[in-house]
Amino acid sequence: MKNLKKVITPQKIIIVIIIITATLLSSSFIFQKEILKGVDTQYHLSRIKGIAESWKAGNIPAYIHLDDAGYGYAMGFFYSNIFMILPSILYILGMDIIVAYKIFIIICGLFTAISMYICVKEITKNKYAATIAMFIYTTCSYRIITMIAKAFIGELLSFIFIPLIFLGIYKIIYENEKKWWIFSIGFIGILNSNLVMTEIMICVSLFIIILNIKTILKNKEKILGLIKATILALLLSTNFWMPMLEQLNKSKFNMFTIMEYYKPSKWLIEFKDIFLGTVQYKNNLAAAYGLGLIFVIILPFRIKIKENNPKIKFGDIILLIGLILLIMLTNYFPWEKLNKIGETIQFPSRFEVVISAIFAIECGIILSYIKKEKTKKIIFGLIFVWQVVSIILCYNSCIETIQKYIGVKDINIIKVKKDFCYNICDGVYLPEGANNYDFETNNKSKEKKEDLKTNNEQLKHEGQKEKNKMKIKFSNNNLKDTYIDIPINYYYGYEGISEKDKSEYKLEKSPEGLIRIYLAERKEDEIIVQYKKTKIQKNSLIISTISFIATIIYISYKKVEKEKYKKEEKY
């Protein structure tokens, strides 16, 4: 009991309560019966549904998600399924998909709070500073906007892992390079969250490394730490990035034809509006922004700190990066000349995820210098009230903005219904030539499309979809170049196999992005068309699994060695 009292102290209980409070406050909108129709809400609900339906059909790990019309959409190659496992399982078990989504949102909030708390506590060695930074970060305006108005789940997940990346690089450069694995965890998480945010954090990390290059080069352990962290992150994420690169190499997608839409120069904003805690946008809600004024109030106090130590130096470096990213949100940055480079970023507002993390960490570092207990309580009380009011204002602003964006005032129309239509947003992962409008129109009927098209009028044929397969039966083929186009989107990995002799048919992408199967000189046959894992997909899963097991064994071994060393020291 005495040991338990040492572990569960009143201070720890208070911190846990504040973490839970921050999580629930930031996620308070989900306690309504229905959820608002943000830009990507239906898109990510479709991910949950698509993964679940694919699993039911035996398609694991569900690189291609099953839609209502049975076309298949390759979200799993470009959006990792790993963080959608829980809501997908809950949906399979019979839970309402909206409820499963809400649980997922709460969990994201909880881990965001824990991540920032750990980050600032490890850097400042100050629980008070860590608690304040956590609360500001978890309840910051842009995170609310991301959840409600934009529903960018990739960005929302990135809020969890960016603090770990900053903590990992801090440990390697300034403190304990043996904790390089924190850097790995951060990048494994963000790579499986959002590719654009991964690109941004790679650039941010490289900038920090360059500014500390002299310190790093003087210590081989720091160099090794960075190398080991990078290798581990790549190995444990192999099952995601290798299949993705294979698809990009073997197939062409609509993403390459609509990049013009994502020029950053189209979405730049006024500098004076950045810190408004309400939704600000031009003509597309996806580019909405708004950091919140709390950072403006705390950050100027940095000038009062005269000390020069690792945490102050690190804080100054990331603050510089944050200010640069702020400028990159505005027309002060020459995006007109750099649009081609910026196309992969899509919306400069994405920088606000990183800026929010940087400013929260810097606020924590600044507040770690407050010594008087009374002052600490007053500051926390003021910040708590400020953030609660900001959340209310931001939520109401999100509702008004969605109403304006959709073009209706009726609150019921801007809510997602249980029978929502399967949504693929702008269809960037459709095969080149595929029509996004046709995909969505056919999904509205919620019926499997089984229409077959051929260039041979004499051919007798019929097709039947069975989950993720299509059975084709044909006869009377009197041409050598006969083909059949089937209503399934073409992705590398599909195969057509004869049920009679198990021989393989030639498949390729039709001009409409569908699977085209050539019958060669076969007069008649029965064919099964289905997606099969490629060698790279199978090998990448093996590499990731072996790497994970090896990592667990290594950590266990190190823990045993550490305990053994402690016992020997006692004697």
Coordinates of C-alpha atoms in Angstrom, one line a residue:
M1 CA 0.0 0.0 0.0
K2 CA 2.9 2.4 0.8
N3 CA 4.5 1.7 -2.6
L4 CA 1.1 2.4 -4.2
K5 CA 0.9 5.7 -2.4
K6 CA 4.3 6.6 -3.8
V7 CA 3.2 5.9 -7.3
I8 CA -0.3 7.4 -7.1
T9 CA 0.4 10.8 -5.7
P10 CA -2.1 13.7 -5.5
Q11 CA 0.0 15.6 -8.0
K12 CA -0.2 12.8 -10.5
I13 CA -3.9 12.4 -10.0
I14 CA -4.4 16.2 -10.8
I15 CA -2.3 15.9 -13.9
V16 CA -4.3 12.9 -15.1
I17 CA -7.5 14.8 -14.5
I18 CA -6.2 17.8 -16.5
I19 CA -5.2 15.5 -19.4
I20 CA -8.6 13.9 -19.5
T21 CA -10.3 17.3 -19.2
A22 CA -8.2 18.6 -22.1
T23 CA -9.1 15.6 -24.2
L24 CA -12.9 15.9 -23.5
L25 CA -13.0 19.6 -23.9
S26 CA -11.2 19.4 -27.3
S27 CA -13.5 16.6 -28.4
S28 CA -16.7 17.9 -26.8
F29 CA -18.5 18.3 -30.2
I30 CA -18.7 14.5 -30.6
F31 CA -21.1 14.1 -27.6
Q32 CA -23.8 15.2 -30.0
K33 CA -25.9 12.5 -31.6
E34 CA -24.6 13.3 -35.1
I35 CA -21.3 14.8 -36.4
L36 CA -20.8 17.8 -38.6
K37 CA -20.1 17.3 -42.3
G38 CA -16.5 18.5 -42.5
V39 CA -14.5 18.4 -45.7
D40 CA -13.2 14.9 -45.2
T41 CA -15.6 13.5 -42.6
Q42 CA -17.4 11.1 -45.1
Y43 CA -14.0 10.3 -46.7
H44 CA -12.6 8.9 -43.4
L45 CA -15.9 7.2 -42.5
S46 CA -15.6 5.5 -45.9
R47 CA -12.1 4.4 -45.0
I48 CA -13.4 2.7 -41.9
K49 CA -16.2 1.1 -43.9
G50 CA -13.9 0.2 -46.8
I51 CA -11.3 -1.5 -44.5
A52 CA -14.0 -3.4 -42.7
E53 CA -15.7 -4.7 -45.9
S54 CA -12.3 -5.7 -47.3
W55 CA -11.4 -7.7 -44.2
K56 CA -14.8 -9.4 -44.4
A57 CA -14.0 -10.4 -47.9
G58 CA -10.6 -11.9 -46.8
N59 CA -8.6 -9.0 -48.2
I60 CA -6.0 -8.4 -45.5
P61 CA -4.3 -5.9 -45.0
A62 CA -6.8 -4.2 -47.3
Y63 CA -4.6 -2.1 -49.6
I64 CA -7.7 -1.7 -51.8
H65 CA -10.8 -0.7 -49.9
L66 CA -14.2 -2.1 -51.0
D67 CA -16.8 0.5 -51.9
D68 CA -20.6 0.0 -52.2
A69 CA -20.4 -0.4 -56.0
G70 CA -17.4 -2.8 -55.8
Y71 CA -15.0 -0.7 -57.9
G72 CA -12.3 -0.8 -55.2
Y73 CA -10.2 2.3 -54.2
A74 CA -6.5 2.1 -53.3
M75 CA -6.6 4.2 -50.2
G76 CA -4.6 1.6 -48.3
F77 CA -1.5 2.2 -50.4
F78 CA -1.3 5.9 -49.6
Y79 CA -3.1 6.2 -46.3
S80 CA -1.9 3.6 -43.8
N81 CA -4.7 1.4 -42.3
I82 CA -2.9 0.9 -39.0
F83 CA -4.6 3.6 -37.0
M84 CA -8.0 2.7 -38.5
I85 CA -7.8 -0.8 -37.2
L86 CA -9.7 -0.1 -34.0
P87 CA -12.7 1.8 -35.5
S88 CA -12.9 -0.8 -38.3
I89 CA -13.0 -3.7 -35.8
L90 CA -15.7 -1.9 -33.7
Y91 CA -17.7 -1.4 -36.9
I92 CA -17.3 -5.1 -37.9
L93 CA -18.5 -6.1 -34.4
G94 CA -21.7 -4.2 -35.0
M95 CA -21.1 -0.8 -33.5
D96 CA -22.6 2.2 -35.3
I97 CA -19.9 3.7 -37.6
I98 CA -20.4 7.2 -36.3
V99 CA -19.9 6.0 -32.7
A100 CA -16.7 4.1 -33.7
Y101 CA -15.5 7.3 -35.4
K102 CA -16.2 9.3 -32.2
I103 CA -14.3 6.8 -30.0
F104 CA -11.4 7.1 -32.4
I105 CA -11.4 10.9 -32.1
I106 CA -11.4 10.8 -28.3
I107 CA -8.4 8.3 -28.4
C108 CA -6.5 10.7 -30.7
G109 CA -7.1 13.5 -28.3
L110 CA -5.9 11.5 -25.3
F111 CA -2.7 10.4 -27.0
T112 CA -2.1 14.0 -28.3
A113 CA -2.3 15.2 -24.7
I114 CA 0.0 12.4 -23.4
S115 CA 2.5 13.0 -26.2
M116 CA 2.9 16.7 -25.6
Y117 CA 3.1 16.2 -21.8
I118 CA 5.9 13.6 -22.1
C119 CA 7.7 15.9 -24.6
V120 CA 7.8 19.0 -22.5
K121 CA 8.3 17.2 -19.2
E122 CA 11.4 15.4 -20.6
I123 CA 12.8 18.7 -22.0
T124 CA 12.1 21.0 -19.1
K125 CA 12.0 18.4 -16.2
N126 CA 9.0 20.4 -15.0
K127 CA 5.5 18.8 -14.6
Y128 CA 3.8 22.2 -14.4
A129 CA 5.2 23.4 -17.7
A130 CA 4.4 20.1 -19.3
T131 CA 0.8 20.3 -18.1
I132 CA 0.3 23.8 -19.4
A133 CA 1.9 23.0 -22.8
M134 CA -0.2 19.9 -23.0
F135 CA -3.4 21.8 -22.3
I136 CA -2.7 24.6 -24.8
Y137 CA -1.7 22.1 -27.5
T138 CA -4.6 19.7 -27.1
T139 CA -7.2 22.5 -27.0
C140 CA -5.5 24.8 -29.6
S141 CA -7.8 26.3 -32.2
Y142 CA -6.2 24.8 -35.2
R143 CA -6.7 21.3 -33.8
I144 CA -10.4 22.0 -33.2
I145 CA -10.7 23.3 -36.8
T146 CA -8.9 20.2 -38.1
M147 CA -11.3 17.9 -36.2
I148 CA -14.5 19.7 -37.1
A149 CA -14.4 21.8 -40.2
K150 CA -11.7 20.0 -42.1
A151 CA -11.9 16.5 -40.6
F152 CA -8.3 15.9 -41.8
I153 CA -7.6 12.7 -39.8
G154 CA -4.0 12.5 -41.2
E155 CA -3.3 15.9 -39.6
L156 CA -5.2 15.0 -36.4
L157 CA -3.0 11.9 -36.0
S158 CA 0.1 14.0 -36.8
F159 CA -0.6 16.1 -33.7
I160 CA 0.3 12.9 -31.7
F161 CA 3.6 12.2 -33.2
I162 CA 5.2 15.6 -33.9
P163 CA 6.0 16.2 -30.2
L164 CA 7.8 12.8 -30.1
I165 CA 9.9 13.8 -33.2
F166 CA 10.9 17.0 -31.5
L167 CA 11.7 15.2 -28.2
G168 CA 13.6 12.5 -30.1
I169 CA 15.8 15.0 -31.9
Y170 CA 16.3 17.0 -28.7
K171 CA 17.5 13.8 -26.9
I172 CA 19.9 12.9 -29.6
I173 CA 21.5 16.4 -30.0
Y174 CA 21.4 17.9 -26.5
E175 CA 20.9 15.2 -23.9
N176 CA 21.0 11.5 -24.2
E177 CA 21.7 10.1 -27.7
K178 CA 20.9 6.6 -26.4
K179 CA 17.2 7.5 -26.5
W180 CA 17.3 7.8 -30.3
W181 CA 14.4 5.4 -30.5
I182 CA 12.0 8.2 -29.5
F183 CA 12.8 9.9 -32.8
S184 CA 12.0 6.6 -34.6
I185 CA 8.6 6.2 -32.9
G186 CA 7.7 9.7 -33.9
F187 CA 8.5 9.2 -37.6
I188 CA 7.0 5.7 -37.7
G189 CA 3.8 7.2 -36.4
I190 CA 3.7 10.3 -38.7
L191 CA 4.6 8.2 -41.7
N192 CA 1.6 6.0 -41.0
S193 CA -0.6 9.1 -40.4
N194 CA 0.0 11.4 -43.3
L195 CA 2.6 11.6 -46.1
V196 CA 2.5 15.4 -46.5
M197 CA 3.1 15.9 -42.7
T198 CA 6.0 13.4 -43.0
E199 CA 7.6 15.5 -45.8
I200 CA 7.2 18.6 -43.7
M201 CA 8.7 17.0 -40.6
I202 CA 11.6 15.6 -42.5
C203 CA 12.4 19.1 -43.7
V204 CA 12.0 20.5 -40.2
S205 CA 14.3 17.8 -38.7
L206 CA 17.0 18.4 -41.4
F207 CA 16.9 22.1 -40.6
I208 CA 17.4 21.4 -36.9
I209 CA 20.3 19.0 -37.7
I210 CA 22.0 21.6 -40.0
L211 CA 21.8 24.3 -37.3
N212 CA 23.4 21.8 -34.8
I213 CA 25.8 20.2 -37.3
K214 CA 29.0 21.2 -35.4
T215 CA 27.7 19.6 -32.1
I216 CA 26.6 16.4 -34.0
L217 CA 29.9 16.0 -35.9
K218 CA 31.9 16.2 -32.6
N219 CA 30.1 13.2 -31.2
K220 CA 30.0 9.9 -33.1
E221 CA 27.2 8.6 -30.8
K222 CA 25.0 11.4 -32.0
I223 CA 25.6 10.6 -35.6
L224 CA 25.0 6.9 -34.9
G225 CA 21.8 7.8 -33.0
L226 CA 20.4 9.6 -36.0
I227 CA 21.4 6.8 -38.4
K228 CA 19.9 4.1 -36.1
A229 CA 16.7 6.1 -35.6
T230 CA 16.3 6.5 -39.4
I231 CA 17.0 2.8 -40.2
L232 CA 14.6 1.6 -37.5
A233 CA 11.8 3.9 -38.6
L234 CA 12.3 2.7 -42.2
L235 CA 12.4 -1.0 -41.3
L236 CA 9.3 -0.9 -39.1
S237 CA 7.4 1.0 -41.7
T238 CA 8.4 -1.1 -44.7
N239 CA 5.0 -2.7 -45.0
F240 CA 3.6 0.7 -45.8
W241 CA 6.1 2.6 -47.9
M242 CA 7.4 -0.3 -50.1
P243 CA 4.0 -1.3 -51.5
M244 CA 3.2 2.4 -52.0
L245 CA 6.4 3.0 -54.0
E246 CA 5.7 -0.2 -56.0
Q247 CA 2.2 1.1 -57.0
L248 CA 3.7 4.5 -57.9
N249 CA 6.2 2.8 -60.1
K250 CA 3.8 0.4 -61.8
S251 CA 0.7 2.5 -62.1
K252 CA -0.5 6.0 -63.0
F253 CA -3.0 7.8 -60.8
N254 CA -5.3 10.8 -61.1
M255 CA -3.1 12.6 -58.5
F256 CA -0.7 13.5 -61.3
T257 CA -3.4 15.2 -63.3
I258 CA -5.0 17.4 -60.7
M259 CA -1.9 18.8 -58.9
E260 CA -2.7 22.2 -60.5
Y261 CA -5.5 22.5 -58.1
Y262 CA -3.1 22.3 -55.1
K263 CA -0.8 25.2 -55.9
P264 CA 0.0 26.8 -52.4
S265 CA -0.2 30.3 -53.9
K266 CA -4.0 29.8 -54.2
W267 CA -4.4 29.4 -50.4
L268 CA -2.2 32.1 -48.9
I269 CA -3.7 34.3 -46.1
E270 CA -3.3 37.7 -44.4
F271 CA -0.6 37.7 -41.7
K272 CA -2.9 39.6 -39.3
D273 CA -5.5 36.8 -39.5
I274 CA -3.3 33.9 -38.6
F275 CA -3.8 34.0 -34.9
L276 CA -7.5 34.3 -35.0
G277 CA -9.0 31.4 -33.1
T278 CA -11.9 31.1 -35.5
V279 CA -12.1 29.4 -38.9
Q280 CA -10.6 31.5 -41.7
Y281 CA -10.7 30.4 -45.3
K282 CA -10.9 31.6 -48.9
N283 CA -13.1 29.5 -51.1
N284 CA -12.3 26.0 -49.8
L285 CA -12.8 24.8 -46.3
A286 CA -9.9 22.4 -46.7
A287 CA -7.5 25.4 -46.5
A288 CA -9.0 26.7 -43.3
Y289 CA -6.7 28.1 -40.7
G290 CA -6.5 29.8 -37.3
L291 CA -3.9 29.3 -34.5
G292 CA -5.5 31.1 -31.5
L293 CA -4.2 34.1 -29.6
I294 CA -2.9 32.2 -26.6
F295 CA 0.5 31.8 -28.2
V296 CA 0.8 35.6 -28.8
I297 CA 0.2 36.2 -25.1
I298 CA 2.9 33.8 -23.8
L299 CA 5.7 33.7 -26.4
P300 CA 6.9 37.3 -25.9
F301 CA 7.9 36.5 -22.3
R302 CA 10.9 34.6 -23.9
I303 CA 12.8 37.9 -23.9
K304 CA 12.8 38.0 -20.1
I305 CA 14.8 34.7 -19.9
K306 CA 18.5 35.4 -19.8
E307 CA 19.8 31.8 -19.3
N308 CA 21.6 29.9 -22.1
N309 CA 21.2 26.2 -21.7
P310 CA 20.2 23.2 -24.1
K311 CA 16.5 23.6 -23.6
I312 CA 16.6 27.4 -24.3
K313 CA 18.8 26.9 -27.4
F314 CA 16.5 24.2 -28.7
G315 CA 13.5 26.3 -28.0
D316 CA 15.0 29.2 -29.8
I317 CA 15.8 27.0 -32.9
I318 CA 12.3 25.5 -33.1
L319 CA 10.8 29.0 -32.5
L320 CA 12.7 30.3 -35.5
I321 CA 11.4 27.4 -37.5
G322 CA 7.8 28.2 -36.3
L323 CA 8.2 31.8 -37.4
I324 CA 9.5 30.8 -40.8
L325 CA 6.5 28.5 -41.2
L326 CA 4.2 31.3 -40.2
I327 CA 5.6 33.5 -43.0
M328 CA 5.2 30.5 -45.4
L329 CA 1.4 30.7 -44.7
T330 CA 1.3 34.2 -46.2
N331 CA 1.9 36.1 -49.4
Y332 CA 5.2 37.3 -48.0
F333 CA 6.6 33.9 -49.0
P334 CA 7.4 33.5 -52.8
W335 CA 5.1 30.6 -53.5
E336 CA 4.4 31.9 -57.0
K337 CA 7.9 30.9 -57.9
L338 CA 7.8 27.6 -55.9
N339 CA 4.4 26.3 -56.7
K340 CA 5.8 23.1 -58.3
I341 CA 7.7 22.2 -55.2
G342 CA 4.7 23.1 -53.0
E343 CA 2.2 21.0 -54.8
T344 CA 2.9 18.0 -52.6
I345 CA 2.1 20.2 -49.5
Q346 CA -1.3 21.0 -51.0
F347 CA -2.4 23.6 -48.4
P348 CA 0.1 25.8 -46.5
S349 CA -2.3 25.7 -43.6
R350 CA -0.8 22.2 -42.9
F351 CA 2.2 24.0 -41.4
E352 CA -0.1 25.1 -38.5
V353 CA 0.1 21.5 -37.1
V354 CA 3.9 21.9 -36.7
I355 CA 3.6 25.6 -35.6
S356 CA 1.1 24.6 -32.9
A357 CA 3.5 22.0 -31.6
I358 CA 6.5 24.3 -31.7
F359 CA 4.7 27.2 -29.9
A360 CA 3.3 24.8 -27.3
I361 CA 6.7 23.4 -26.5
E362 CA 8.2 26.9 -26.4
C363 CA 5.4 28.1 -24.1
G364 CA 6.3 25.1 -21.8
I365 CA 9.9 26.1 -21.8
I366 CA 9.1 29.7 -20.9
L367 CA 6.6 28.7 -18.2
S368 CA 9.1 26.3 -16.6
Y369 CA 10.9 29.4 -15.2
I370 CA 7.9 30.4 -13.1
K371 CA 8.8 29.6 -9.4
K372 CA 5.9 31.1 -7.3
E373 CA 3.1 28.6 -6.7
K374 CA 0.5 31.3 -6.5
T375 CA 1.6 32.7 -9.9
K376 CA 1.5 29.2 -11.4
K377 CA -2.1 28.7 -10.2
I378 CA -3.3 32.1 -11.5
I379 CA -1.6 31.5 -14.9
F380 CA -3.2 28.1 -15.3
G381 CA -6.6 29.4 -14.3
L382 CA -6.4 32.2 -16.8
I383 CA -5.2 29.8 -19.6
F384 CA -8.0 27.3 -18.7
V385 CA -10.8 29.9 -19.0
W386 CA -9.2 31.4 -22.1
Q387 CA -9.0 28.1 -23.9
V388 CA -12.6 27.0 -22.9
V389 CA -14.0 30.3 -24.3
S390 CA -11.8 29.8 -27.4
I391 CA -13.1 26.3 -28.0
I392 CA -16.7 27.5 -27.8
L393 CA -16.1 30.4 -30.2
C394 CA -14.1 28.1 -32.6
Y395 CA -16.8 25.5 -32.5
N396 CA -19.5 28.0 -33.4
S397 CA -17.3 29.4 -36.1
C398 CA -16.8 26.0 -37.6
I399 CA -20.6 25.5 -37.8
E400 CA -21.1 28.9 -39.5
T401 CA -18.3 28.2 -41.9
I402 CA -19.5 24.7 -42.9
Q403 CA -23.0 26.2 -43.4
K404 CA -21.4 28.8 -45.7
Y405 CA -19.3 26.3 -47.5
I406 CA -22.1 23.9 -48.2
G407 CA -24.6 26.7 -48.8
V408 CA -27.3 25.9 -46.3
K409 CA -28.3 27.2 -42.9
D410 CA -30.2 24.1 -41.7
I411 CA -28.0 22.5 -39.1
N412 CA -29.5 19.0 -39.9
I413 CA -28.3 19.2 -43.5
I414 CA -24.7 19.8 -42.5
K415 CA -24.6 16.6 -40.3
V416 CA -23.5 13.2 -41.5
K417 CA -26.2 10.6 -41.7
K418 CA -25.7 6.9 -41.0
D419 CA -26.5 6.1 -44.6
F420 CA -23.9 8.4 -46.0
C421 CA -22.6 7.8 -49.6
Y422 CA -19.2 6.2 -49.9
N423 CA -16.8 9.1 -50.5
I424 CA -13.3 9.3 -52.1
C425 CA -13.0 13.1 -51.9
D426 CA -11.2 14.3 -55.1
G427 CA -10.3 10.8 -56.2
V428 CA -6.6 11.3 -56.3
Y429 CA -5.9 7.6 -55.9
L430 CA -8.1 6.5 -58.8
P431 CA -6.3 5.0 -61.7
E432 CA -5.5 7.6 -64.4
G433 CA -8.5 7.9 -66.7
A434 CA -11.1 6.9 -64.0
N435 CA -14.0 9.3 -63.5
N436 CA -14.6 10.5 -60.0
Y437 CA -18.1 11.5 -60.8
D438 CA -19.0 8.0 -62.2
F439 CA -17.5 6.4 -59.1
E440 CA -19.6 8.5 -56.7
T441 CA -22.8 8.3 -58.8
N442 CA -22.6 4.5 -58.9
N443 CA -21.9 4.3 -55.2
K444 CA -25.0 6.3 -54.4
S445 CA -27.1 3.4 -55.6
K446 CA -25.3 1.1 -53.1
E447 CA -25.5 -1.7 -55.7
K448 CA -22.6 -3.8 -57.0
K449 CA -21.8 -2.8 -60.6
E450 CA -21.5 -5.9 -62.8
D451 CA -21.7 -4.5 -66.3
L452 CA -19.2 -5.9 -68.7
K453 CA -18.0 -4.2 -71.9
T454 CA -16.3 -5.9 -74.8
N455 CA -15.0 -5.1 -78.3
N456 CA -16.5 -8.4 -79.7
E457 CA -20.2 -8.2 -80.5
Q458 CA -20.3 -12.0 -81.1
L459 CA -19.0 -12.8 -77.6
K460 CA -21.4 -14.3 -75.1
H461 CA -20.4 -13.3 -71.6
E462 CA -21.7 -12.8 -68.1
G463 CA -20.1 -11.6 -64.9
Q464 CA -20.8 -11.8 -61.2
K465 CA -19.1 -9.9 -58.4
E466 CA -18.5 -11.8 -55.1
K467 CA -17.1 -9.5 -52.5
N468 CA -13.6 -8.6 -53.8
K469 CA -13.7 -11.0 -56.8
M470 CA -15.3 -11.1 -60.2
K471 CA -16.3 -14.3 -61.9
I472 CA -16.5 -14.1 -65.7
K473 CA -17.9 -16.8 -68.0
F474 CA -17.5 -16.4 -71.8
S475 CA -18.0 -18.4 -74.9
N476 CA -18.1 -17.9 -78.7
N477 CA -14.9 -15.9 -78.9
N478 CA -14.0 -15.7 -82.6
L479 CA -11.4 -12.9 -82.4
K480 CA -7.7 -12.9 -81.4
D481 CA -7.8 -9.5 -79.8
T482 CA -11.0 -9.8 -77.8
Y483 CA -11.1 -8.1 -74.4
I484 CA -13.6 -7.5 -71.7
D485 CA -13.6 -4.4 -69.5
I486 CA -14.9 -5.1 -66.0
P487 CA -16.2 -2.6 -63.5
I488 CA -13.2 -2.8 -61.1
N489 CA -10.6 -0.1 -60.9
Y490 CA -7.2 -1.3 -62.2
Y491 CA -4.3 -1.4 -59.7
Y492 CA -1.1 -3.4 -60.0
G493 CA -1.5 -6.7 -58.3
Y494 CA -4.8 -7.9 -59.9
E495 CA -4.7 -11.2 -61.8
G496 CA -7.1 -13.1 -64.0
I497 CA -6.9 -16.9 -63.6
S498 CA -8.7 -19.6 -65.6
E499 CA -10.8 -21.9 -63.4
K500 CA -10.2 -24.7 -65.8
D501 CA -6.4 -24.9 -66.2
K502 CA -5.2 -22.2 -63.8
S503 CA -3.5 -20.3 -66.6
E504 CA -3.1 -16.5 -66.3
Y505 CA -4.8 -14.0 -68.5
K506 CA -3.2 -10.7 -69.5
L507 CA -4.6 -7.7 -67.6
E508 CA -4.1 -4.0 -68.2
K509 CA -5.7 -0.6 -67.5
S510 CA -8.5 0.5 -69.8
P511 CA -8.7 4.2 -70.9
E512 CA -11.4 4.6 -68.3
G513 CA -9.1 3.2 -65.5
L514 CA -10.9 -0.1 -65.3
I515 CA -9.5 -3.7 -65.6
R516 CA -9.2 -4.9 -69.1
I517 CA -8.7 -8.6 -69.6
Y518 CA -7.6 -10.1 -72.9
L519 CA -9.1 -13.4 -73.9
A520 CA -6.4 -14.3 -76.5
E521 CA -7.5 -17.2 -78.6
R522 CA -9.6 -18.9 -76.0
K523 CA -13.0 -19.9 -77.3
E524 CA -14.6 -20.2 -73.9
D525 CA -13.6 -20.3 -70.3
E526 CA -14.4 -19.2 -66.8
I527 CA -12.1 -16.7 -65.1
I528 CA -11.7 -15.4 -61.6
V529 CA -10.4 -11.8 -61.4
Q530 CA -9.1 -10.8 -57.9
Y531 CA -6.4 -8.9 -56.2
K532 CA -3.4 -10.9 -55.0
K533 CA -0.5 -9.7 -52.9
T534 CA 2.6 -8.9 -54.8
K535 CA 6.0 -10.3 -53.8
I536 CA 7.0 -6.8 -52.5
Q537 CA 3.9 -6.6 -50.4
K538 CA 4.5 -10.0 -48.9
N539 CA 8.3 -9.3 -48.3
S540 CA 7.7 -5.9 -46.8
L541 CA 5.3 -7.4 -44.3
I542 CA 7.9 -10.0 -43.4
I543 CA 10.6 -7.3 -43.0
S544 CA 8.4 -5.2 -40.7
T545 CA 7.3 -8.1 -38.6
I546 CA 10.9 -9.4 -38.1
S547 CA 12.1 -5.9 -37.4
F548 CA 9.3 -5.5 -34.8
I549 CA 10.1 -8.8 -33.1
A550 CA 13.8 -8.0 -33.1
T551 CA 13.2 -4.6 -31.6
I552 CA 11.1 -6.1 -28.8
I553 CA 13.8 -8.7 -28.1
Y554 CA 16.5 -6.0 -28.0
I555 CA 14.5 -3.8 -25.7
S556 CA 13.8 -6.8 -23.3
Y557 CA 17.5 -7.7 -23.4
K558 CA 18.6 -4.2 -22.5
K559 CA 16.0 -4.0 -19.7
V560 CA 17.3 -7.3 -18.2
E561 CA 20.9 -6.1 -18.5
K562 CA 20.0 -2.8 -16.8
E563 CA 18.3 -4.6 -13.9
K564 CA 21.2 -6.9 -13.6
Y565 CA 23.6 -4.0 -13.4
K566 CA 21.6 -2.3 -10.7
K567 CA 21.6 -5.5 -8.6
E568 CA 25.4 -5.8 -9.0
E569 CA 25.8 -2.2 -7.9
K570 CA 24.0 -2.9 -4.6
Y571 CA 26.6 -5.5 -3.7

